[in-house]
Short mmCIF file of C-alpha atoms and ligand atoms in Angstrom, two decimals:
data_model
loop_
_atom_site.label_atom_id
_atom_site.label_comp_id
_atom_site.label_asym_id
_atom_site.label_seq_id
_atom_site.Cartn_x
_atom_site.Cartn_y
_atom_site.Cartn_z
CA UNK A 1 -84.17 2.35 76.08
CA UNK A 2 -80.71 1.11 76.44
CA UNK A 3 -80.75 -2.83 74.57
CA UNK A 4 -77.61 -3.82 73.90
CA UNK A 5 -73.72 -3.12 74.02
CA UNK A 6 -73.18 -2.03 70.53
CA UNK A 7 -69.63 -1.71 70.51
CA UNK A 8 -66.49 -1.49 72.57
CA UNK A 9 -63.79 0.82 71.03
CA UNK A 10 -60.49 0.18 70.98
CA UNK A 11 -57.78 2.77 70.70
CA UNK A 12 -54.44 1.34 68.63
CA UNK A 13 -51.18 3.14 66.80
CA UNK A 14 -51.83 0.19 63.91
CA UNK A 15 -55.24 -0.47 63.01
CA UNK A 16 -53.88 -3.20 60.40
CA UNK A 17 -51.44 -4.74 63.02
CA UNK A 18 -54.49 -5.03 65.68
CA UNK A 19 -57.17 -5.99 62.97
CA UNK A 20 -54.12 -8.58 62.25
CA UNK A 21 -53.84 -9.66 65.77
CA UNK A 22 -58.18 -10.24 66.58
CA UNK A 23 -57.95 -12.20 63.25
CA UNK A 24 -54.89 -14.55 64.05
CA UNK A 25 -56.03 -14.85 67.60
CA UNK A 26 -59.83 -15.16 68.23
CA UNK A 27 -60.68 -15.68 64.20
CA UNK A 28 -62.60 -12.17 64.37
CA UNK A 29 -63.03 -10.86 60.61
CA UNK A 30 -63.81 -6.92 59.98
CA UNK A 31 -67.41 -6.58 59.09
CA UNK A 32 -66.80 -3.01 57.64
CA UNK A 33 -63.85 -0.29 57.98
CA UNK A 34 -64.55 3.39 57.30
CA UNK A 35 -62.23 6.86 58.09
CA UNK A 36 -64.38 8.95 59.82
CA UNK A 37 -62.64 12.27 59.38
CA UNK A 38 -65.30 14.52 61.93
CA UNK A 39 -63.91 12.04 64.74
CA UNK A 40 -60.18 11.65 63.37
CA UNK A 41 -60.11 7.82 63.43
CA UNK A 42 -59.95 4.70 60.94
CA UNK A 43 -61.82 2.36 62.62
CA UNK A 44 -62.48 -1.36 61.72
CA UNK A 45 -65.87 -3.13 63.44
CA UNK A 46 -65.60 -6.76 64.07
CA UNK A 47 -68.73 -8.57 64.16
CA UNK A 48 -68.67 -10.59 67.73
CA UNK A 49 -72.79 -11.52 67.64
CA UNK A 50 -76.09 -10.70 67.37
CA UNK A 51 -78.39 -9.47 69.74
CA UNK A 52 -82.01 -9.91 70.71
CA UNK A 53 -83.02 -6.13 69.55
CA UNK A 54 -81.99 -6.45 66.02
CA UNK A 55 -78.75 -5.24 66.59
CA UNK A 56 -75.15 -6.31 66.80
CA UNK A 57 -72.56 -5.98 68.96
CA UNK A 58 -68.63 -5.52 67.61
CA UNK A 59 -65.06 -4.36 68.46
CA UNK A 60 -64.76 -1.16 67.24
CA UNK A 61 -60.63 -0.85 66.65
CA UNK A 62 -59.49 2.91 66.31
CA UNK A 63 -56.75 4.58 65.18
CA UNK A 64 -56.13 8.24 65.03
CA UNK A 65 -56.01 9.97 61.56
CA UNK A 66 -54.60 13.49 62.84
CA UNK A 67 -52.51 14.27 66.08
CA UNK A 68 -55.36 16.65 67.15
CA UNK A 69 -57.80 14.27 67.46
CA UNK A 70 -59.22 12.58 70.56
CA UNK A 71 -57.91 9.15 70.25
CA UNK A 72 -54.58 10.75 69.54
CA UNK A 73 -54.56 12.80 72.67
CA UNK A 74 -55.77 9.60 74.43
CA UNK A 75 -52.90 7.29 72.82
CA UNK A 76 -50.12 9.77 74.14
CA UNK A 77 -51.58 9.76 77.40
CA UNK A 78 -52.45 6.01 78.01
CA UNK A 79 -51.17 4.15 75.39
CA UNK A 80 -53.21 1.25 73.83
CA UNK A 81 -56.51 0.05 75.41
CA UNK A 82 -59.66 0.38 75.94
CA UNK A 83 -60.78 3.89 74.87
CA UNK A 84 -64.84 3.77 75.18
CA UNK A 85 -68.02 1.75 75.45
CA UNK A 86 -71.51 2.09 73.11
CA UNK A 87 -74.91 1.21 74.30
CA UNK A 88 -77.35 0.74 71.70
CA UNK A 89 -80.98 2.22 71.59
CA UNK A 90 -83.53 2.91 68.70
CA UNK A 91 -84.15 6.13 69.89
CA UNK A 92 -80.35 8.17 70.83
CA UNK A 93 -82.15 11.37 70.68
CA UNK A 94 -84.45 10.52 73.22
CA UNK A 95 -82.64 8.71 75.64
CA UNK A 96 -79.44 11.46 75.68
CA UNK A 97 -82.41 13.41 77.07
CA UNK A 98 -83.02 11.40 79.55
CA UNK A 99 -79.35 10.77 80.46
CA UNK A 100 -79.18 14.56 80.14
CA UNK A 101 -82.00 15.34 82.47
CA UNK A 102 -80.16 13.19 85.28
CA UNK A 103 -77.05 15.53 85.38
CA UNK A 104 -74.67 13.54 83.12
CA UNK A 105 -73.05 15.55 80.64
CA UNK A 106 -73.66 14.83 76.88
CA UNK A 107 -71.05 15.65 74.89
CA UNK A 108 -73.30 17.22 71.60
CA UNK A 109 -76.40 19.42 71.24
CA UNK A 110 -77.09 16.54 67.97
CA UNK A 111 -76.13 13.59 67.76
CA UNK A 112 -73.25 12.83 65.12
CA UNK A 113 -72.36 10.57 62.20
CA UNK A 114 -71.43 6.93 63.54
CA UNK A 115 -69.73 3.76 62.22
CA UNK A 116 -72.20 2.76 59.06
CA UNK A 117 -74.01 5.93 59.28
CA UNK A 118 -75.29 5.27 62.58
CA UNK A 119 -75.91 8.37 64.91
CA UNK A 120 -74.04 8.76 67.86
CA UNK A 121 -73.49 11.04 71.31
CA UNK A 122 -70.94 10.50 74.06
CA UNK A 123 -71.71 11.09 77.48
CA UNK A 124 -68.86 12.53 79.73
CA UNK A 125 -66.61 10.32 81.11
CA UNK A 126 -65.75 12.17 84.30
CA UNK A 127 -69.75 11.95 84.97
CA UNK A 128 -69.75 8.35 84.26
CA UNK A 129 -67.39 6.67 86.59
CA UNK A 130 -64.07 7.50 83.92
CA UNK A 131 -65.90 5.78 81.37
CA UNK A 132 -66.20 7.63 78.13
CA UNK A 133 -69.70 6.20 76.92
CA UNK A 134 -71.52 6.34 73.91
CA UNK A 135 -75.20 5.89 72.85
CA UNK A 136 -75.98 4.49 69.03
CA UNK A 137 -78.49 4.36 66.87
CA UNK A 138 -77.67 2.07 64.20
CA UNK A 139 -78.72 3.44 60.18
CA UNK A 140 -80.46 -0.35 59.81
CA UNK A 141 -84.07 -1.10 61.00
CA UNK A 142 -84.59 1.37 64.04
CA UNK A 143 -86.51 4.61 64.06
C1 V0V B 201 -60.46 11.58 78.33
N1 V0V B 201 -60.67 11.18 79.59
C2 V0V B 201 -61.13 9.93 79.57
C3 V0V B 201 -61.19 9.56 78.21
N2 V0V B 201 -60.77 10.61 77.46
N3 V0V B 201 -61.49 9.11 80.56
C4 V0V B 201 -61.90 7.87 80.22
N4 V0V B 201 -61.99 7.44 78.92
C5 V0V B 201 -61.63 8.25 77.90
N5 V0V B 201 -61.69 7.83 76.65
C6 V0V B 201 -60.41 11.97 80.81
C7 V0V B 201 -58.98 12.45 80.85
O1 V0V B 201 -58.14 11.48 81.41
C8 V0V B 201 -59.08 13.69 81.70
O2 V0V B 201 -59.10 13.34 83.05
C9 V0V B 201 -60.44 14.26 81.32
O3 V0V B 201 -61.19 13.14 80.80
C10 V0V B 201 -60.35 15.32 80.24
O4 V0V B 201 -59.63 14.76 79.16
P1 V0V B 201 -58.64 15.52 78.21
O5 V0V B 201 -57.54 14.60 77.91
O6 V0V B 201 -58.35 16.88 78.73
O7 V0V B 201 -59.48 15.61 76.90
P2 V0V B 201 -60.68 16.54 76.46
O8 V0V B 201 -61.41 17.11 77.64
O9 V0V B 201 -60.17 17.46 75.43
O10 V0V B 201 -61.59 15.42 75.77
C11 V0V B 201 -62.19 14.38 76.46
C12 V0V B 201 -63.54 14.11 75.79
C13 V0V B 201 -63.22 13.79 74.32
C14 V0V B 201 -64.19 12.92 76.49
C15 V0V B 201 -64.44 15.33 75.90
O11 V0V B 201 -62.38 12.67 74.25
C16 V0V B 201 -64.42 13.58 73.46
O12 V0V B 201 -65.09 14.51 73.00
N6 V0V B 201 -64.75 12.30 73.17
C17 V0V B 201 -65.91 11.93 72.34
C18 V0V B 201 -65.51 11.71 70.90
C19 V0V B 201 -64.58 10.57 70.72
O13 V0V B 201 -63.96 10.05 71.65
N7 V0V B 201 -64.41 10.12 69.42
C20 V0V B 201 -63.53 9.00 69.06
C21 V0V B 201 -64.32 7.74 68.85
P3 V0V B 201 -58.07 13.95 84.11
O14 V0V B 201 -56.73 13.62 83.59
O15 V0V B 201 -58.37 15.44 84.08
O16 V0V B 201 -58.44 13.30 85.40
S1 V0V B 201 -65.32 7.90 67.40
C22 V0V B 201 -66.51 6.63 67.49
O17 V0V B 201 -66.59 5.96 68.58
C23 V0V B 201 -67.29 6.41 66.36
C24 V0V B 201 -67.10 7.15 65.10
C25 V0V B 201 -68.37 5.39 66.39
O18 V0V B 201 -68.56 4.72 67.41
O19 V0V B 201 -69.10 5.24 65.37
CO1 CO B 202 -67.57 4.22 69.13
#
């Protein structure tokens, strides 16, 4: 079961410029930054609340690491914005079955290493309205 929105990502040329600009502008802090070099990004997760599953949900700010990458190919394409949205579950595997047995593409047979070693799949955006969207399970307190 989908509980929360985990995360909106962000796609940006200047992670430290946009972590610079959420800081001086709303007062968001980064709650962790990791390279995740499987995806291609540097990402920084600001912390926005908590939610009544356990969870959290954040910004997720990207920036590409490689030209080849997805948010790369996105960024030439669109520019800066809003690149994807996360639901969060306890349970990815089983619900991107679900999701998959409904017709929707998922994009990976397993799902992947996430932000704070959370796993992750991405449904297909052209079967989702043009809305690239993820499903988390976070590392902390969910099975
Ligand atoms: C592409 N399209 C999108 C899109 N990216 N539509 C909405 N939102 C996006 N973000 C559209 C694109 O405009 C094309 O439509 C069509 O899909 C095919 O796109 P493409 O440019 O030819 O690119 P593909 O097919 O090579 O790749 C698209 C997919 C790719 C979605 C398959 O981006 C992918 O595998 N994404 C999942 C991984 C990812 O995004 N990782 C970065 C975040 P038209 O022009 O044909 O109409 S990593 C992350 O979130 C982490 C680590 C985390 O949360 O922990
Ligand atoms: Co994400």
């Amino acid at each position: 079961m989908l509980t929360r929105i985990d995360h909106i990502g962000i796609a940006c040329f200047d992670l430290d410029r946009t972590v610079e600009f959420y800081r001086a502008t709303y007062g968001f802090e980064v709650f962790h930054s990791e390279v995740n070099e499987e995806q291609g990004v540097r990402e920084a997760m600001l912390k926005i609340n908590d939610t009544g599953d356990g969870g959290a949900s954040y910004l997720q700010l990207l920036e590409p690491t490689r030209e080849d990458s997805t948010v790369a190919k996105w960024l030439a394409k669109n520019g800066e914005g809003v690149h994807h949205i996360a639901f969060g579950t306890a349970d990815v595997d089983g619900d991107a079955a679900d999701i998959r047995a409904k017709g929707v593409r998922v994009l990976y047979d397993e799902p992947r290493i996430g932000s704070m070693g959370s796993r992750i799949t991405f449904l297909h955006p052209k079967d989702c309205g043009g809305v690239l969207t993820e499903l988390v399970t976070s590392a902390a307190a969910e099975h």
